[in-house]
Coordinates of N, CA, C and O in Angstrom, one line a residue:
M1 N 104.9 142.9 145.0 CA 104.4 143.4 143.7 C 105.5 143.2 142.7 O 106.6 143.2 143.0
K2 N 105.1 143.1 141.5 CA 106.0 143.0 140.4 C 106.7 144.3 140.1 O 106.1 145.4 140.4
A3 N 107.9 144.2 139.6 CA 108.7 145.5 139.3 C 107.9 146.3 138.3 O 107.3 145.8 137.3
G4 N 107.8 147.6 138.5 CA 107.1 148.5 137.7 C 105.6 148.7 138.0 O 104.9 149.4 137.4
T5 N 105.2 147.9 139.0 CA 103.8 148.0 139.5 C 103.7 149.2 140.4 O 104.5 149.4 141.3
E6 N 102.7 150.1 140.1 CA 102.6 151.3 140.8 C 101.2 151.2 141.6 O 100.2 150.9 141.0
V7 N 101.2 151.5 142.9 CA 100.0 151.5 143.7 C 99.8 152.9 144.2 O 100.8 153.6 144.8
S8 N 98.6 153.4 144.0 CA 98.3 154.7 144.6 C 97.2 154.5 145.7 O 96.2 153.8 145.4
I9 N 97.5 155.1 146.8 CA 96.5 154.9 147.9 C 96.0 156.3 148.3 O 96.7 157.2 148.4
T10 N 94.6 156.3 148.4 CA 94.0 157.6 148.8 C 94.4 157.9 150.2 O 94.7 157.0 151.0
P11 N 94.5 159.2 150.6 CA 94.8 159.5 152.0 C 93.9 158.9 153.0 O 94.3 158.5 154.1
G12 N 92.6 158.7 152.7 CA 91.7 158.0 153.6 C 92.1 156.6 153.8 O 92.1 156.0 154.9
D13 N 92.4 155.9 152.7 CA 92.8 154.5 152.8 C 94.1 154.3 153.5 O 94.2 153.4 154.3
R14 N 95.0 155.2 153.2 CA 96.3 155.1 153.9 C 96.1 155.3 155.4 O 96.7 154.6 156.2
H15 N 95.3 156.2 155.8 CA 95.0 156.4 157.2 C 94.4 155.2 157.8 O 94.8 154.8 158.9
R16 N 93.4 154.5 157.2 CA 92.8 153.3 157.7 C 93.8 152.2 157.8 O 93.9 151.5 158.7
L17 N 94.7 152.1 156.8 CA 95.7 151.0 156.8 C 96.7 151.2 157.9 O 97.1 150.3 158.7
E18 N 97.2 152.5 158.1 CA 98.1 152.8 159.2 C 97.4 152.6 160.5 O 98.1 152.2 161.5
A19 N 96.1 152.8 160.6 CA 95.4 152.6 161.9 C 95.3 151.1 162.2 O 95.5 150.7 163.4
I20 N 95.2 150.3 161.2 CA 95.1 148.8 161.4 C 96.5 148.4 161.9 O 96.6 147.6 162.9
V21 N 97.6 148.9 161.3 CA 98.9 148.5 161.6 C 99.2 149.0 163.1 O 99.9 148.2 163.9
G22 N 98.8 150.2 163.4 CA 99.2 150.8 164.7 C 98.3 150.3 165.9 O 98.7 150.5 167.0
N23 N 97.2 149.7 165.6 CA 96.2 149.3 166.6 C 96.7 148.0 167.2 O 96.7 147.0 166.5
R24 N 97.1 147.9 168.4 CA 97.6 146.7 169.0 C 96.5 145.7 169.3 O 96.8 144.5 169.5
N25 N 95.3 146.1 169.1 CA 94.2 145.1 169.2 C 93.8 144.5 167.9 O 92.9 143.6 167.8
S26 N 94.4 144.9 166.8 CA 94.1 144.3 165.5 C 94.7 143.0 165.4 O 95.8 142.7 165.9
P27 N 94.0 142.0 164.7 CA 94.7 140.7 164.5 C 96.0 140.9 163.7 O 96.1 141.7 162.9
Q28 N 97.0 140.1 164.1 CA 98.3 140.1 163.5 C 98.2 140.0 161.9 O 98.9 140.7 161.2
K29 N 97.3 139.1 161.5 CA 97.2 138.9 160.0 C 96.7 140.1 159.3 O 97.1 140.4 158.2
H30 N 95.8 140.9 160.0 CA 95.3 142.1 159.4 C 96.4 143.1 159.3 O 96.5 143.9 158.3
A31 N 97.1 143.3 160.4 CA 98.3 144.3 160.4 C 99.3 143.9 159.4 O 99.8 144.8 158.7
A32 N 99.6 142.7 159.2 CA 100.6 142.3 158.2 C 100.1 142.5 156.8 O 100.8 143.0 155.9
R33 N 98.8 142.2 156.6 CA 98.3 142.4 155.3 C 98.2 143.9 154.9 O 98.4 144.3 153.7
A34 N 98.0 144.7 155.9 CA 97.9 146.2 155.6 C 99.3 146.8 155.3 O 99.4 147.8 154.6
Q35 N 100.4 146.1 155.7 CA 101.7 146.7 155.5 C 102.1 146.5 154.0 O 102.9 147.3 153.5
A36 N 101.6 145.5 153.3 CA 102.0 145.2 151.9 C 101.6 146.4 151.0 O 102.4 146.9 150.3
P37 N 100.3 146.9 151.0 CA 100.0 148.0 150.1 C 100.7 149.3 150.5 O 101.1 150.1 149.7
I38 N 100.9 149.5 151.8 CA 101.6 150.7 152.3 C 103.0 150.7 151.8 O 103.5 151.6 151.2
G39 N 103.7 149.5 151.9 CA 105.1 149.4 151.5 C 105.2 149.6 150.0 O 106.1 150.2 149.4
T40 N 104.3 149.0 149.2 CA 104.3 149.1 147.8 C 104.1 150.6 147.3 O 104.7 151.1 146.4
A41 N 103.2 151.3 148.0 CA 102.9 152.7 147.7 C 104.1 153.6 148.0 O 104.4 154.6 147.4
L42 N 104.9 153.1 149.0 CA 106.2 153.8 149.3 C 107.3 153.5 148.4 O 108.4 154.1 148.4
G43 N 107.1 152.6 147.5 CA 108.1 152.2 146.5 C 109.0 151.1 147.0 O 110.1 150.9 146.4
L44 N 108.7 150.4 148.1 CA 109.5 149.3 148.5 C 109.3 148.1 147.7 O 108.2 147.9 147.2
G45 N 110.4 147.3 147.6 CA 110.3 146.1 146.9 C 109.7 145.0 147.7 O 109.5 145.1 148.9
A46 N 109.4 143.8 147.1 CA 108.8 142.7 147.8 C 109.7 142.2 148.9 O 109.2 141.9 150.0
N47 N 111.0 142.1 148.7 CA 111.8 141.6 149.7 C 111.9 142.5 151.0 O 111.9 142.0 152.1
E48 N 111.8 143.8 150.7 CA 111.8 144.8 151.8 C 110.5 144.7 152.6 O 110.5 144.7 153.8
I49 N 109.4 144.5 151.9 CA 108.1 144.4 152.5 C 108.0 143.1 153.3 O 107.5 143.0 154.4
M50 N 108.6 142.0 152.7 CA 108.6 140.7 153.5 C 109.4 140.8 154.8 O 109.0 140.3 155.8
G51 N 110.5 141.5 154.7 CA 111.3 141.7 155.9 C 110.6 142.5 157.0 O 110.8 142.2 158.2
R52 N 109.9 143.5 156.6 CA 109.2 144.4 157.6 C 108.0 143.8 158.2 O 107.6 144.0 159.3
S53 N 107.2 143.0 157.3 CA 105.9 142.6 157.7 C 105.9 141.1 158.1 O 104.9 140.7 158.8
G54 N 106.9 140.3 157.7 CA 106.9 138.9 158.0 C 106.0 138.1 157.0 O 105.7 137.0 157.3
L55 N 105.5 138.7 156.0 CA 104.7 138.0 155.0 C 105.6 137.2 154.0 O 106.7 137.6 153.8
S56 N 105.0 136.2 153.4 CA 105.6 135.5 152.4 C 105.6 136.3 151.1 O 104.7 137.2 150.9
K57 N 106.4 136.0 150.1 CA 106.4 136.7 148.8 C 105.1 136.5 148.1 O 104.6 137.6 147.7
P58 N 104.4 135.4 148.1 CA 103.1 135.3 147.5 C 102.1 136.2 148.1 O 101.2 136.8 147.5
A59 N 102.2 136.3 149.5 CA 101.3 137.1 150.2 C 101.5 138.6 149.8 O 100.5 139.4 149.8
V60 N 102.7 139.0 149.7 CA 103.0 140.4 149.3 C 102.4 140.6 147.9 O 101.8 141.6 147.6
W61 N 102.6 139.6 147.0 CA 102.1 139.8 145.6 C 100.6 139.9 145.5 O 100.1 140.5 144.6
R62 N 100.0 139.2 146.5 CA 98.5 139.3 146.5 C 98.0 140.7 146.9 O 96.8 140.8 147.0
G63 N 98.8 141.6 147.1 CA 98.4 143.0 147.4 C 97.5 143.6 146.3 O 96.8 144.6 146.5
H64 N 97.5 143.0 145.1 CA 96.6 143.4 144.1 C 95.2 143.3 144.5 O 94.3 144.0 144.0
V65 N 94.8 142.5 145.5 CA 93.5 142.4 146.0 C 93.1 143.7 146.6 O 91.9 144.1 146.4
F66 N 94.0 144.4 147.3 CA 93.7 145.6 147.9 C 93.4 146.7 146.8 O 92.4 147.4 146.9
M67 N 94.1 146.7 145.7 CA 93.9 147.6 144.6 C 92.5 147.5 144.0 O 91.8 148.4 143.7
G68 N 92.0 146.2 143.9 CA 90.7 146.0 143.3 C 89.5 146.1 144.2 O 88.4 146.5 143.9
E69 N 89.8 145.8 145.5 CA 88.6 145.7 146.5 C 88.7 146.5 147.7 O 87.8 146.6 148.5
G70 N 89.8 147.2 147.9 CA 89.9 148.2 149.0 C 90.3 147.6 150.3 O 90.5 146.4 150.5
V71 N 90.3 148.5 151.3 CA 90.7 148.1 152.7 C 89.8 147.1 153.3 O 90.3 146.2 154.0
D72 N 88.6 147.2 153.1 CA 87.6 146.2 153.7 C 87.9 144.8 153.3 O 87.8 143.9 154.1
R73 N 88.4 144.5 152.1 CA 88.7 143.2 151.7 C 89.9 142.6 152.5 O 90.0 141.4 152.7
L74 N 90.8 143.5 152.9 CA 92.0 143.1 153.6 C 91.7 142.5 155.0 O 92.4 141.6 155.5
V75 N 90.7 143.0 155.6 CA 90.4 142.6 157.0 C 89.2 141.6 157.1 O 88.8 141.3 158.2
H76 N 88.7 141.2 155.9 CA 87.6 140.2 156.0 C 88.0 139.0 155.2 O 88.4 139.0 154.1
D77 N 88.0 137.9 155.9 CA 88.4 136.6 155.3 C 87.2 136.0 154.7 O 86.1 136.0 155.3
K78 N 87.5 135.3 153.6 CA 86.4 134.5 153.1 C 86.1 133.2 153.9 O 87.1 132.7 154.4
T79 N 84.9 132.8 154.0 CA 84.6 131.7 154.8 C 85.0 130.4 154.1 O 85.0 130.4 152.8
R80 N 85.4 129.4 154.8 CA 85.9 128.2 154.2 C 85.0 127.0 154.8 O 84.5 127.1 155.9
K81 N 84.9 126.0 154.0 CA 84.2 124.8 154.4 C 85.0 124.2 155.5 O 86.3 124.2 155.4
P82 N 84.4 123.6 156.5 CA 85.2 122.9 157.6 C 86.0 121.8 157.0 O 85.6 121.2 156.0
G83 N 87.1 121.4 157.6 CA 87.9 120.4 157.1 C 87.4 119.0 157.3 O 87.6 118.1 156.5
K84 N 86.6 118.8 158.3 CA 86.0 117.5 158.6 C 84.5 117.7 158.7 O 84.0 118.7 159.2
A85 N 83.8 116.6 158.3 CA 82.3 116.6 158.4 C 82.0 116.4 159.9 O 82.7 115.7 160.6
P86 N 80.9 116.9 160.3 CA 80.5 116.7 161.7 C 80.2 115.3 162.0 O 79.8 114.5 161.1
L87 N 80.3 114.8 163.2 CA 80.0 113.4 163.6 C 78.5 113.2 163.5 O 77.7 114.1 163.8
P88 N 78.1 112.0 163.0 CA 76.7 111.7 163.0 C 76.1 111.7 164.4 O 76.8 111.4 165.4
S89 N 74.8 112.1 164.5 CA 74.2 112.2 165.8 C 74.2 110.8 166.6 O 74.3 110.7 167.8
A90 N 74.1 109.7 165.8 CA 74.1 108.4 166.4 C 75.5 108.1 167.1 O 75.5 107.5 168.3
T91 N 76.6 108.6 166.6 CA 77.9 108.4 167.1 C 78.0 109.3 168.4 O 78.5 108.8 169.4
I92 N 77.5 110.5 168.3 CA 77.6 111.4 169.5 C 76.8 110.7 170.6 O 77.2 110.7 171.8
A93 N 75.5 110.2 170.3 CA 74.7 109.6 171.3 C 75.4 108.4 172.0 O 75.4 108.2 173.2
R94 N 76.1 107.6 171.1 CA 76.7 106.4 171.6 C 77.9 106.8 172.5 O 78.2 106.2 173.6
L95 N 78.7 107.8 172.2 CA 79.8 108.2 173.0 C 79.4 109.0 174.2 O 80.2 109.0 175.2
S96 N 78.3 109.6 174.2 CA 77.9 110.4 175.4 C 77.5 109.5 176.6 O 77.3 109.9 177.7
R97 N 77.3 108.2 176.3 CA 76.9 107.2 177.4 C 78.1 107.0 178.3 O 77.9 106.5 179.4
F98 N 79.2 107.2 177.9 CA 80.4 106.9 178.7 C 80.7 107.9 179.7 O 80.8 108.8 180.1

């Protein structure tokens, strides 16, 4: 977060964030994302949060998403279009003969 940015987390949100970080079954990316708003609320700087969570500086700065959209946004990724188009069915049929 930028210097002078203040984040306030409700006790319920903080409990949910700490539960994500503490749950060993949580995906690593969710646990790391959850550490950014917790660290900012504790008054830690971006470099300290980066060291503790392993996030990049831009990822820490994107903690503003949490302030606008809450804990649920941290653990849900937006869907992306696939990188490659699926193979045409004619190609699949031709290759399946082998």
